[in-house]
Structure formats: structure tokens, C-alpha cells
PDB file of C-alpha atoms in Angstrom:
ATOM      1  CA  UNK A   1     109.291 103.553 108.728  1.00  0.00           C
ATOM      2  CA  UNK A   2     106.217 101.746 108.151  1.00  0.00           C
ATOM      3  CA  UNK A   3     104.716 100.028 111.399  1.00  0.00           C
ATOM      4  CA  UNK A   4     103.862  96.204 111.878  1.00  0.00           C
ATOM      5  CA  UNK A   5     100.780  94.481 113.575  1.00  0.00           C
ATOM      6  CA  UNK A   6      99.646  91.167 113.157  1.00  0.00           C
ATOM      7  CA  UNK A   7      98.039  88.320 114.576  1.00  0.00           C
ATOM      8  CA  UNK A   8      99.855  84.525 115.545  1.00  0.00           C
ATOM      9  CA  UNK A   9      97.718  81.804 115.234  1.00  0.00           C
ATOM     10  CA  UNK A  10      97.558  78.255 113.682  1.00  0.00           C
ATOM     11  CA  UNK A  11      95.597  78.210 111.535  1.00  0.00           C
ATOM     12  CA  UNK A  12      94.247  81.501 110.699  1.00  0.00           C
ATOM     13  CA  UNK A  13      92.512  81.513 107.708  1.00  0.00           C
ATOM     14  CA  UNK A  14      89.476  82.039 109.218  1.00  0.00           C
ATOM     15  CA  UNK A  15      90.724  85.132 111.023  1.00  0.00           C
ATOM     16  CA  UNK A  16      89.126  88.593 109.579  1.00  0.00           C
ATOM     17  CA  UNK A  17      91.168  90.816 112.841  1.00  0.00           C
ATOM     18  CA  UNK A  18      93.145  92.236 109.963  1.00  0.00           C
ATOM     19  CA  UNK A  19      90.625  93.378 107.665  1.00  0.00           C
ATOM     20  CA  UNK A  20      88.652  94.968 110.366  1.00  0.00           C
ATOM     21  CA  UNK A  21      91.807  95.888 112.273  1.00  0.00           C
ATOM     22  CA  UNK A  22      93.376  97.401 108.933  1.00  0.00           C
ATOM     23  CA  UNK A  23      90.300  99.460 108.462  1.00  0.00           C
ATOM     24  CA  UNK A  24      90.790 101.428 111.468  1.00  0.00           C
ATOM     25  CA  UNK A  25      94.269 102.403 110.733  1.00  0.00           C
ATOM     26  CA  UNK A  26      93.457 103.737 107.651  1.00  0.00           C
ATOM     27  CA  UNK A  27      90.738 105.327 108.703  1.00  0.00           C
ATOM     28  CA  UNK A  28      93.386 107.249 110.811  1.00  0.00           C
ATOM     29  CA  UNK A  29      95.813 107.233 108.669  1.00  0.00           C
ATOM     30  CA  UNK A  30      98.162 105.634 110.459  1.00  0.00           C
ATOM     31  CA  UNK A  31     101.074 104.241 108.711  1.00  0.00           C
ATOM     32  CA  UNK A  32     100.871 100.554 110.349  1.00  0.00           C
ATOM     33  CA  UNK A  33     100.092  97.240 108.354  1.00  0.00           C
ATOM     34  CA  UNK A  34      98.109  94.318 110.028  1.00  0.00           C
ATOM     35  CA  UNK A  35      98.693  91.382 108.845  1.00  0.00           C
ATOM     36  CA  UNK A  36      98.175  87.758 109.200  1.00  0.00           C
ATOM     37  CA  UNK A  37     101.099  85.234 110.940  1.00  0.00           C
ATOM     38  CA  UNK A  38     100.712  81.762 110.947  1.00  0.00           C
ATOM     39  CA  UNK A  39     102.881  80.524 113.183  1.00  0.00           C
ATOM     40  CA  UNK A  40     103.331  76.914 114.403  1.00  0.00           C
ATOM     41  CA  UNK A  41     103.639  75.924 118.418  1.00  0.00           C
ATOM     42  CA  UNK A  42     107.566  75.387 117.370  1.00  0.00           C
ATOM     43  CA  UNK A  43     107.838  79.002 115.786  1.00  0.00           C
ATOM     44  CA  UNK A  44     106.596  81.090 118.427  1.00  0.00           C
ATOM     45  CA  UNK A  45     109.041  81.520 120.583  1.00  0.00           C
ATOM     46  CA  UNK A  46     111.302  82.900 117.530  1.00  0.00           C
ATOM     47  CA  UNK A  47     108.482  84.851 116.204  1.00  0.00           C
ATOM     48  CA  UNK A  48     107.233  86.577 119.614  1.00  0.00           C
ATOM     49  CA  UNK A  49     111.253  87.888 120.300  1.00  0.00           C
ATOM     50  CA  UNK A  50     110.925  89.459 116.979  1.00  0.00           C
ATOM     51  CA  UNK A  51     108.516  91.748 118.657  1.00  0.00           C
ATOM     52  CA  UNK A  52     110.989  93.195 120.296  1.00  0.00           C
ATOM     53  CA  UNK A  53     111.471  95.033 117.183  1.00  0.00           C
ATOM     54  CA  UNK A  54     111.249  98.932 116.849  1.00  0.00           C
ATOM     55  CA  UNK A  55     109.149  98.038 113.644  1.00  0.00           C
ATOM     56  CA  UNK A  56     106.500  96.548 115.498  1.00  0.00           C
ATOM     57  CA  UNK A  57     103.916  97.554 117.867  1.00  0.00           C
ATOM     58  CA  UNK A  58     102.651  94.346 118.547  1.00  0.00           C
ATOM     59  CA  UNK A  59     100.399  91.925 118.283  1.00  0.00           C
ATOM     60  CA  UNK A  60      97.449  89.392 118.689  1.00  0.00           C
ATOM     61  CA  UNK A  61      97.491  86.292 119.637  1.00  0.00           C
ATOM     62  CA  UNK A  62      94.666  83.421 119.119  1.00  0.00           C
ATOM     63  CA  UNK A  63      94.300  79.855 119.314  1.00  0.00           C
ATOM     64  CA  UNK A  64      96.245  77.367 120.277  1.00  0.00           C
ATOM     65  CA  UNK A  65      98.808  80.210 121.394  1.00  0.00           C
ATOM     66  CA  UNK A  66      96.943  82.017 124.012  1.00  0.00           C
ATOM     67  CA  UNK A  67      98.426  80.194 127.158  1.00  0.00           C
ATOM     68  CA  UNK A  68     102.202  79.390 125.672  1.00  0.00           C
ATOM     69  CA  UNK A  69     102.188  83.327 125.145  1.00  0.00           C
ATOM     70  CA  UNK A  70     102.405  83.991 128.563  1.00  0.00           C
ATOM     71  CA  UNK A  71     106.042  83.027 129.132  1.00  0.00           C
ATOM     72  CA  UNK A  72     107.246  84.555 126.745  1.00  0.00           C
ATOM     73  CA  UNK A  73     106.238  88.375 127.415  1.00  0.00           C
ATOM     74  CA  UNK A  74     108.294  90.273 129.883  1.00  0.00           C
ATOM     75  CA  UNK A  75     105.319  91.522 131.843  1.00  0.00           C
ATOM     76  CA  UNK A  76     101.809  90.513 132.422  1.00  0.00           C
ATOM     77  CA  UNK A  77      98.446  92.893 133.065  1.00  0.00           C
ATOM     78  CA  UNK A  78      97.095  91.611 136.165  1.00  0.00           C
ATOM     79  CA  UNK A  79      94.004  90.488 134.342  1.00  0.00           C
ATOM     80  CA  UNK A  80      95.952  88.195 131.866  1.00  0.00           C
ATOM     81  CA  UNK A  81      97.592  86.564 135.063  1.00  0.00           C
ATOM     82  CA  UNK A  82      93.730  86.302 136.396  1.00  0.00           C
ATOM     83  CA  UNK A  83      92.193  84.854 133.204  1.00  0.00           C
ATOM     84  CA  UNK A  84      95.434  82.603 132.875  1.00  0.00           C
ATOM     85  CA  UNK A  85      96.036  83.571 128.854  1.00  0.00           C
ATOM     86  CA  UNK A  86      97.130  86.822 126.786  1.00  0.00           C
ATOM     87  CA  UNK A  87      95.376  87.746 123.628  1.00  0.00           C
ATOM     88  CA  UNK A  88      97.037  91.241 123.058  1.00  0.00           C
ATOM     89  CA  UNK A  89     101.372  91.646 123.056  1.00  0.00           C
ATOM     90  CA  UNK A  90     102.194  95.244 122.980  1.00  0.00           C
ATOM     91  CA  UNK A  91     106.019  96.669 122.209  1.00  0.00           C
ATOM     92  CA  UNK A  92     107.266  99.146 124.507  1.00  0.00           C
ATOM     93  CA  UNK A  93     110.687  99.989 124.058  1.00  0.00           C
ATOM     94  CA  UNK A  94     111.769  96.571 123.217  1.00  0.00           C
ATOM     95  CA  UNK A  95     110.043  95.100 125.999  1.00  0.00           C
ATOM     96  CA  UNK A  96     106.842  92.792 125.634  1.00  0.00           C
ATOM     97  CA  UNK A  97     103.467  93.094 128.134  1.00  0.00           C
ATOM     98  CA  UNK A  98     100.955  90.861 127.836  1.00  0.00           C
ATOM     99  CA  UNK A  99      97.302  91.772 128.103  1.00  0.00           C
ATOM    100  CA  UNK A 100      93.754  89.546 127.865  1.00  0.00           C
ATOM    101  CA  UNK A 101      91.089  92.084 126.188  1.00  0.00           C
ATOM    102  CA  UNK A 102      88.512  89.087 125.828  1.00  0.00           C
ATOM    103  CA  UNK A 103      86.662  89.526 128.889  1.00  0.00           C
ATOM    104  CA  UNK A 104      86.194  93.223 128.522  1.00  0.00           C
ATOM    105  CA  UNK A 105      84.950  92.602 125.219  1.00  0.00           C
ATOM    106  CA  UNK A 106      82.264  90.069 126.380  1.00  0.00           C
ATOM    107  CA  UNK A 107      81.020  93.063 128.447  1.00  0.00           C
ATOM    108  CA  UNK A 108      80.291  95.429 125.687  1.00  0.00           C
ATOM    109  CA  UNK A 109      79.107  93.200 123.577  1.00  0.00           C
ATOM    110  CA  UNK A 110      76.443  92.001 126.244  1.00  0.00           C
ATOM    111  CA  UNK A 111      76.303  96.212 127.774  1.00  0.00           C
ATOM    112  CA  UNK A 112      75.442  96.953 123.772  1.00  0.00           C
ATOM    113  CA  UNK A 113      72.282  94.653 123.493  1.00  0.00           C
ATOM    114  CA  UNK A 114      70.917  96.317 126.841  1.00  0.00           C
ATOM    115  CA  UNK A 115      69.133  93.225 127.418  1.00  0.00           C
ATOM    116  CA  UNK A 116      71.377  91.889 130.292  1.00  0.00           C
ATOM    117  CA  UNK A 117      70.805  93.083 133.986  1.00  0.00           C
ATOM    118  CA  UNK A 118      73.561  91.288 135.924  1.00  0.00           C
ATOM    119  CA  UNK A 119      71.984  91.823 139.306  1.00  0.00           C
ATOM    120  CA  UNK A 120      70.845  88.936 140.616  1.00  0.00           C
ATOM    121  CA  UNK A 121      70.635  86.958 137.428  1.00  0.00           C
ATOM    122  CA  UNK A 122      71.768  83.266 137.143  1.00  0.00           C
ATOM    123  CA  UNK A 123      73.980  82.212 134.143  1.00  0.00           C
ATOM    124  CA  UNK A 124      74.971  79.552 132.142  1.00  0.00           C
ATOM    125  CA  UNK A 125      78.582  78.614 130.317  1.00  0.00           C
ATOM    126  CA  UNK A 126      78.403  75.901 127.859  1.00  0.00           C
ATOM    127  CA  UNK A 127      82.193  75.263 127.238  1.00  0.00           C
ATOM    128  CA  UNK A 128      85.407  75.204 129.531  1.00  0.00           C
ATOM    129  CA  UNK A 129      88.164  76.315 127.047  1.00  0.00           C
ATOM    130  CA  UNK A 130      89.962  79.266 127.353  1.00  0.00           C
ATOM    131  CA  UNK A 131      86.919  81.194 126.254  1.00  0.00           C
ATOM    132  CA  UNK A 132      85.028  79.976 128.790  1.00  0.00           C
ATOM    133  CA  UNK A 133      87.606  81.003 131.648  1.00  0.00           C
ATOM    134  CA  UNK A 134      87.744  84.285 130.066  1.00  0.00           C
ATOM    135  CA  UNK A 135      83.817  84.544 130.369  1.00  0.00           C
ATOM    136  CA  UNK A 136      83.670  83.288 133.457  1.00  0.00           C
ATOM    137  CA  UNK A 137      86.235  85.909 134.814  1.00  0.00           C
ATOM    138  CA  UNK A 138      84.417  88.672 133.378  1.00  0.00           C
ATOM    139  CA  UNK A 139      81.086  87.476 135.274  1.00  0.00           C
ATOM    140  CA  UNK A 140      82.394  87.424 138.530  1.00  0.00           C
ATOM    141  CA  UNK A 141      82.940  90.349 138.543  1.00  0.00           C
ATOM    142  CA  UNK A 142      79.213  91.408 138.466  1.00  0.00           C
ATOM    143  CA  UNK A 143      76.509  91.114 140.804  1.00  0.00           C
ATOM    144  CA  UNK A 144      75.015  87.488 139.304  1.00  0.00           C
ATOM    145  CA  UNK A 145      73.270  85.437 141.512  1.00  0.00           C
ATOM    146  CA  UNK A 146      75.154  82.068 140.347  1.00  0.00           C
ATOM    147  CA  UNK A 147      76.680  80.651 137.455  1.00  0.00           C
ATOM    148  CA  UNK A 148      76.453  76.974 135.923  1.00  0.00           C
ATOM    149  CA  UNK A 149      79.558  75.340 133.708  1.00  0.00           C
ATOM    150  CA  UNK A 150      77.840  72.900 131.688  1.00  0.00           C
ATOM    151  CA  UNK A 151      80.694  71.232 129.148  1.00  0.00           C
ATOM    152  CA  UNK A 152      80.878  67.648 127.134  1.00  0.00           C
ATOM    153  CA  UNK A 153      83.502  66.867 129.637  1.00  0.00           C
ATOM    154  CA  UNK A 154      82.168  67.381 133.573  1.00  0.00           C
ATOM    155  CA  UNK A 155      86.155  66.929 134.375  1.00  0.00           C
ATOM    156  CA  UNK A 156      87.408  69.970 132.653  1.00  0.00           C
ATOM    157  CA  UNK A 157      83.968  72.221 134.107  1.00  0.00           C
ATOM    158  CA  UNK A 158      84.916  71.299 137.388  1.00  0.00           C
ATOM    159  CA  UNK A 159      88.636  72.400 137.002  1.00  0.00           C
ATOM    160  CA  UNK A 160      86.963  75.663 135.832  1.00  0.00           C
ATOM    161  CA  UNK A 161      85.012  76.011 139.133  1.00  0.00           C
ATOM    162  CA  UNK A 162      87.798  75.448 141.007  1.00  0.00           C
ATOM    163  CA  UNK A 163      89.850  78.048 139.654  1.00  0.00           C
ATOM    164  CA  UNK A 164      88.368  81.229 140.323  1.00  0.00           C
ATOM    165  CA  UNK A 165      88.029  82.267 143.845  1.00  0.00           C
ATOM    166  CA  UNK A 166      84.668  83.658 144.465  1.00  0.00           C
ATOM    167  CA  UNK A 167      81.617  84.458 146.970  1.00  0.00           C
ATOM    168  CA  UNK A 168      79.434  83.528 144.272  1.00  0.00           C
ATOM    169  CA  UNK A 169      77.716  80.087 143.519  1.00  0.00           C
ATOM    170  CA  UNK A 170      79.238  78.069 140.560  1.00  0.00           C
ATOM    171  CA  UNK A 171      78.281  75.233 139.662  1.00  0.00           C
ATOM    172  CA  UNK A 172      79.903  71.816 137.204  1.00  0.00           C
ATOM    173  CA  UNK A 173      77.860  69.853 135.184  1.00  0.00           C
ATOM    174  CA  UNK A 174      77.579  67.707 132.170  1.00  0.00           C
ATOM    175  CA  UNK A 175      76.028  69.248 129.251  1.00  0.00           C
ATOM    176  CA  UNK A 176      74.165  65.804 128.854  1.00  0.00           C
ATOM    177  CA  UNK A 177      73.197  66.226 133.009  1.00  0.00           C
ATOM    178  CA  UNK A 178      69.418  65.817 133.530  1.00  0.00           C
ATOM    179  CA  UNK A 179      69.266  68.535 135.989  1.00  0.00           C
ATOM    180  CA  UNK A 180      70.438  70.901 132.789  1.00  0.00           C
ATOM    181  CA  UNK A 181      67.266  71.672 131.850  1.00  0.00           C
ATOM    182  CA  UNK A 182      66.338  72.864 135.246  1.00  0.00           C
ATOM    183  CA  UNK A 183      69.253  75.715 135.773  1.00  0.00           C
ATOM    184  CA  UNK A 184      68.495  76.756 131.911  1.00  0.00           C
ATOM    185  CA  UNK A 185      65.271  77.314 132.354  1.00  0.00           C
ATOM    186  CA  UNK A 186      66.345  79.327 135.388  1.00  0.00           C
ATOM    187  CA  UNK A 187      68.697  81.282 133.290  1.00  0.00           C
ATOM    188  CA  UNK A 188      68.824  85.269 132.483  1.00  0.00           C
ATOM    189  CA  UNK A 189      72.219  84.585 130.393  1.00  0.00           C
ATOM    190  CA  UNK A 190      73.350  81.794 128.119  1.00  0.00           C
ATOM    191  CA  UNK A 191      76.446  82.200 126.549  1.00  0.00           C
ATOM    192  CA  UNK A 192      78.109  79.321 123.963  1.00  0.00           C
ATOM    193  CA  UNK A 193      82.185  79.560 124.553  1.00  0.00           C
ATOM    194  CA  UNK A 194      82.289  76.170 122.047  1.00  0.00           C
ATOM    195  CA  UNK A 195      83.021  76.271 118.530  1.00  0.00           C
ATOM    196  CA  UNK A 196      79.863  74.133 117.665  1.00  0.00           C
ATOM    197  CA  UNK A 197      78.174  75.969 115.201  1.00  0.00           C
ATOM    198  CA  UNK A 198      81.185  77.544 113.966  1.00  0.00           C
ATOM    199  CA  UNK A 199      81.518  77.804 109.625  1.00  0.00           C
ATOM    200  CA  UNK A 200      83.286  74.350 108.270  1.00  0.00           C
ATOM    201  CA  UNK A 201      83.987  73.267 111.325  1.00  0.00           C
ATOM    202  CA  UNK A 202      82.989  69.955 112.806  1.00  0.00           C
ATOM    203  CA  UNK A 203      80.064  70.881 114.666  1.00  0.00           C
ATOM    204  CA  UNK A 204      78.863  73.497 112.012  1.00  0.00           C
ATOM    205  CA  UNK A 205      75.663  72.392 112.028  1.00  0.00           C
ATOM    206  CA  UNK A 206      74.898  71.719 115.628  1.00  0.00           C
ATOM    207  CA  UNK A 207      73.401  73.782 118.732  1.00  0.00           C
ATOM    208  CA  UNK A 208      74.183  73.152 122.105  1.00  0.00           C
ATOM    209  CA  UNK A 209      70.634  73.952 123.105  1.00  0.00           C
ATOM    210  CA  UNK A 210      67.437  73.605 121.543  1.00  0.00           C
ATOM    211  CA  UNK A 211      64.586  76.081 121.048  1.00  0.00           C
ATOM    212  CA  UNK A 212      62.398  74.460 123.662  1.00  0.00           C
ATOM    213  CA  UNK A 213      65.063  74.678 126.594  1.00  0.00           C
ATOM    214  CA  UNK A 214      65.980  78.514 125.987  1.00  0.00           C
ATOM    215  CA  UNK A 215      63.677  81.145 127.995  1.00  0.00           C
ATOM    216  CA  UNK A 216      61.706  83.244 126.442  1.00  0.00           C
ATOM    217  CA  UNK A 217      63.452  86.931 126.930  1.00  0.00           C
ATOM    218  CA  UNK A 218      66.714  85.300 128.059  1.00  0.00           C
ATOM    219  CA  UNK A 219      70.099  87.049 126.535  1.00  0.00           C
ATOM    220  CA  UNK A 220      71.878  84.086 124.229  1.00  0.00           C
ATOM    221  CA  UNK A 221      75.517  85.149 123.196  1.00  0.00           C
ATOM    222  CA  UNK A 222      77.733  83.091 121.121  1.00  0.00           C
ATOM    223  CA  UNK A 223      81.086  83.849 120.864  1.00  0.00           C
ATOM    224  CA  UNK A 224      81.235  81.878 117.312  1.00  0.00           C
ATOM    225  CA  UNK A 225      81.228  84.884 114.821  1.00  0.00           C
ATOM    226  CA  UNK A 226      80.793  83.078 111.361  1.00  0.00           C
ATOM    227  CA  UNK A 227      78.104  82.394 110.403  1.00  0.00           C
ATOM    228  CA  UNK A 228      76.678  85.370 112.130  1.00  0.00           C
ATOM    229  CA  UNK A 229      73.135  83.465 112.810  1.00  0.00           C
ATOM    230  CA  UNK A 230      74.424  80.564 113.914  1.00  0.00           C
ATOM    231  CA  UNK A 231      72.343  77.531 115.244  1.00  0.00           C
ATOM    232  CA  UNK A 232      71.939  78.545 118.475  1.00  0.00           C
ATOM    233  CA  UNK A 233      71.191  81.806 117.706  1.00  0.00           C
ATOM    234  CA  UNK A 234      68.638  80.763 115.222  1.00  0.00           C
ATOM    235  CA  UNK A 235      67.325  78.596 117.924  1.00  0.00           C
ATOM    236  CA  UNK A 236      67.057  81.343 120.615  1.00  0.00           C
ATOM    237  CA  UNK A 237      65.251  83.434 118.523  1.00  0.00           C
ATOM    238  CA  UNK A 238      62.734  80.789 117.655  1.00  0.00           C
ATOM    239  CA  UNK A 239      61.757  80.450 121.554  1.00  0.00           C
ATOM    240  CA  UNK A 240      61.954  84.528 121.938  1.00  0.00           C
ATOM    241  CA  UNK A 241      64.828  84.808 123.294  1.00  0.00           C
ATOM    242  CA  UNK A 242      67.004  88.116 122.818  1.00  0.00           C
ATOM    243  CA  UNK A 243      70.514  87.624 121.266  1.00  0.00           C
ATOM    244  CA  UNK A 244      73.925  88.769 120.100  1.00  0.00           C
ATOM    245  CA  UNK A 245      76.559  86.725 118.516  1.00  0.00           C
ATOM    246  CA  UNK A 246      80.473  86.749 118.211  1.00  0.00           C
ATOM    247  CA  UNK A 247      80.925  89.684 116.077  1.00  0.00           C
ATOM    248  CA  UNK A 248      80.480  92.478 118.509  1.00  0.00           C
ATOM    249  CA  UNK A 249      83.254  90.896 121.175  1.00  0.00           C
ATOM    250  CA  UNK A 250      85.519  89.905 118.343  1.00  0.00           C
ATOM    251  CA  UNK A 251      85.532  93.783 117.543  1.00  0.00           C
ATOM    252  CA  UNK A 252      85.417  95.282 121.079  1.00  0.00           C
ATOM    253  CA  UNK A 253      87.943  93.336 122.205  1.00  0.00           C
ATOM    254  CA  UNK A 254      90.001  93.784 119.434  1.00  0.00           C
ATOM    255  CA  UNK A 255      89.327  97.995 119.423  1.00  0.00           C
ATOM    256  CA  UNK A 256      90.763  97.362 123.084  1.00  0.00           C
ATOM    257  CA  UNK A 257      93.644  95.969 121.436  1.00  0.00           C
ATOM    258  CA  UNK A 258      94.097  98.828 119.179  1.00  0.00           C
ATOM    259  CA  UNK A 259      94.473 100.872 122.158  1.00  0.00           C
ATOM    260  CA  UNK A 260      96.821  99.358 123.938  1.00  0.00           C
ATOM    261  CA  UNK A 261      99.098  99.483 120.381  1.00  0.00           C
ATOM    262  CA  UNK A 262      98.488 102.965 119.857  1.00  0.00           C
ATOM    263  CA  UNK A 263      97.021 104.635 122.609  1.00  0.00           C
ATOM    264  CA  UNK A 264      93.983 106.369 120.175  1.00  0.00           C
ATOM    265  CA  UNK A 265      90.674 104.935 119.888  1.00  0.00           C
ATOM    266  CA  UNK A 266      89.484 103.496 117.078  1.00  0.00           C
ATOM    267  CA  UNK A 267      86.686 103.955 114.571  1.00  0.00           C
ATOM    268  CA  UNK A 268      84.400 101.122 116.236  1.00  0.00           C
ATOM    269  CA  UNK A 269      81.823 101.850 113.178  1.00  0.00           C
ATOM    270  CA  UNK A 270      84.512 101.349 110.826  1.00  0.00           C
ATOM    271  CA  UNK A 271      85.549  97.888 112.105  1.00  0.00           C
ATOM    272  CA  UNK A 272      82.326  96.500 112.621  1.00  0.00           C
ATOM    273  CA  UNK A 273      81.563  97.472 108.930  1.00  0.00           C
ATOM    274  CA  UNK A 274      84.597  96.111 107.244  1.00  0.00           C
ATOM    275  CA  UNK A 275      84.303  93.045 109.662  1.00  0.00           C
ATOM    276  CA  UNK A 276      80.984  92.398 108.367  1.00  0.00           C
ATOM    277  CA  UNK A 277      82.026  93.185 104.665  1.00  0.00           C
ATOM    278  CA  UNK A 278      84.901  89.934 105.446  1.00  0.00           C
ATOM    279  CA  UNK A 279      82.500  88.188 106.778  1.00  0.00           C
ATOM    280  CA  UNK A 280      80.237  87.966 103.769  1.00  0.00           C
ATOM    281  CA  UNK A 281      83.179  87.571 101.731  1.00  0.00           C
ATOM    282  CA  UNK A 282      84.046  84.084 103.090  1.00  0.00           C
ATOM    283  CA  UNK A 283      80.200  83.146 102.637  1.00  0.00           C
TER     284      UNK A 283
END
């Protein structure tokens, strides 16, 4: 009987986890299919008990689904219950645990630039989404000196501050604060958890921060993955700044995915080539 991945989302046309995640089976020769589910906030209920399955392994979950998700596994990882959102559902036996692979993701993707010491360094969040929390998670973790929340609304940055309990410094502001310009400039890491910049979206053209506010031989990560240079990133390069974009956390923390599913790593060369072959194809 052939397997069943997949990915719940809404919408997901701009998702390219199955071409990239459909690649690596292959490349195995596994006899699973990946595919795409677009499921409504009224569907997923129904379509997460279907899980429960013997066909399926599992799944994927994205936006806006990432926090309903959680009540509706059996069993959460510890670090799902930490970030407060799932991104991974895996079948065992009819039963459904919940994982978050996004922060461990970030890590790579910022460990495979080797451009980021975390010791002592100060960083900055632009965003306070899920993405954000995620990131912000992940960096606590390390040995950073402090970390600023700068998002359009101060409000939802400060609920962010308050939600992780930690020794180190964080800090709420406006992204249209004054004093931003001061904690960038004092910034080792800048990392963009918005979707400005992101392909036909509504901000596609926009960066949160210009040229002349990003430090020279700072790290600038964006998790927005298409375009691949986006506006930030074209930005940061322009004032010498090192960077690396959404592709290589979409993958890691989708090969930690595949894991969890299967309990074999992946081809990570694989998936970052077919990724990059979907990527052009939507250009």
C-alpha cells in the first residue's frame, strides 16, 4: 500500500514542501506520495482525524493552521508546547504527536552560513507572528547578549516578550521607534519573520530595513523564501552585510520533518535542488 504525506494549509499554492519533499522519497525510493491539502479552518478537524489512518504517515502543517493544530493531536513534543504551534503531525499507530521543526531549522540555516557567533551578540526580530515566536525560542536558547522585537504593532511585540521566560534581555518596540536605529546598528543578527517582501504578496516590494541602517558584516536572514533575493536581502548586501534567506530553513526544517515520518534522513542536496528547480518555476 502506497503511503500518504501532505501538507494542510489555506492557501497553498505557493507551497513547493512537496516538490522538494517528493524528491527525497524518490530519491529513496520510498513508496510515499506528498501532496498538497488545502484545507479550510472548518475542515481541519475532519481532515487531521483522517491521519489516524494506517495509509498515512503524516503531515505538515502551515499557515493559518499552526496553532488550531495543537488540539487536535494526541500528544505534543515539549518544544511545540514551548513555541506554542506544531508544524509537523506524525502517525504512530493511529495516534497523532505534534512536533514544531521551525526553530531547529532557523539554526542550520544560520550554523550553514558560519557567519553567526551567538556569544554575546545582540539581535533583532522584525515581526511577532508565529514565526517570530518560533525564532525567538530558538535564540534563547543561545548565549546572545539581548534581543529586540521590533513589529508594526508594539502591542503584539510586547506580548512576545512576555511570553518566554528568560535571563536574557528582550526588548518591545515599534518598528517606526526612533531608538530603532540605535539597537540595529548594535546588531550581529537581523532576521525578517514578516512576509514583506514575499512574491505577489502585498508588501512584495518592500524592506523592513534599508541599506543605510544594516551593519556592515551583520548576518540578515529572511525567512521569506520566494523571491530568493528579496528586498531586504538585496538591501543587506548593498551595505556589506552577510546573508541567507528562507530557502535553507524551509528545507532543514522540513528534512527534520522527514525524519520524524520515517525515521531515515534525507537527501538534503536533493531537496534543496528540486526546491530551487520549483522555485524558478513559479518565476
Amino acid at each position: 500500500m502506497k503511503l500518504k504525506l501532505g501538507i494542510f494549509g489555506y492557501p497553498l499554492s505557493h507551497s513547493i514542501s512537496p516538490a522538494f519533499q517528493q524528491a527525497a522519497l524518490d530519491e529513496l525510493n520510498l513508496d510515499v506520495t506528498y501532496e498538497a491539502w488545502e484545507v479550510r479552518p472548518s475542515d481541519l478537524k475532519s481532515r487531521i482525524e483522517e491521519l489516524r489512518n494506517p495509509g498515512y504517515l503524516g503531515a505538515n502543517v502551515t499557515i493559518p493552521h499552526k496553532e488550531s493544530a495543537m488540539d487536535l493531536v494526541d500528544d505534543l513534543d515539549p518544544l511545540a508546547e514551548k513555541i506554542g504551534s506544531l508544524n509537523t503531525i506524525v502517525n504512530r499507530n493511529g495516534k497523532l504527536f505534534g512536533y514544531n521543526t521551525d526553530a531547529a531549522g532557523l539554526l542550520k540555516a544560520l550554523n550553514s552560513t558560519g557567519a553567526f557567533d551567538p556569544n554575546g551578540a545582540q539581535v533583532l526580530i522584525v515581526g511577532a507572528g508565529g514565526a517570530a515566536r518560533a525564532a525567538v525560542c530558538a535564540l534563547l536558547d543561545l548565549n546572545i547578549a539581548g534581543l529586540v522585537i521590533a513589529n508594526r504593532t508594539v502591542d503584539r511585540a510586547i506580548v512576545l516578550q512576555k511570553y518566554f521566560d528568560s535571563n536574557i534581555e528582550v526588548l518591545a518596540i515599534g518598528i517606526d521607534d526612533p531608538r530603532l536605529s540605535e539597537y540595529i546598528k548594535k546588531s550581529r543578527l537581523i532576521i525578517n519573520c514578516t512576509s514583506m517582501g514575499m512574491k505577489n504578496g502585498p508588501a512584495e516590494h518592500l524592506s523592513p530595513l534599508g541599506e543605510s541602517l544594516i551593519p556592515e558584516e551583520s548576518l540578515v536572514c529572511d525567512m521569506v523564501y520566494n523571491p530568493p533575493m528579496t528586498p531586504l536581502l538585496a538591501e543587506a548586501v548593498k551595505s556589506g552585510a552577510f546573508i541567507v534567506g528562507g530557502l535553507p530553513m524551509l528545507i532543514y526544517q522540513g528534512a527534520s520533518a522527514f525524519e520524524l515520518w520515517t525515521n531515515v534522513t534525507p537527501p538534503i542536496s536533493v531537496m534543496f535542488t528540486a526546491a530551487e528547480n520549483a522555485l524558478e518555476g513559479n518565476q
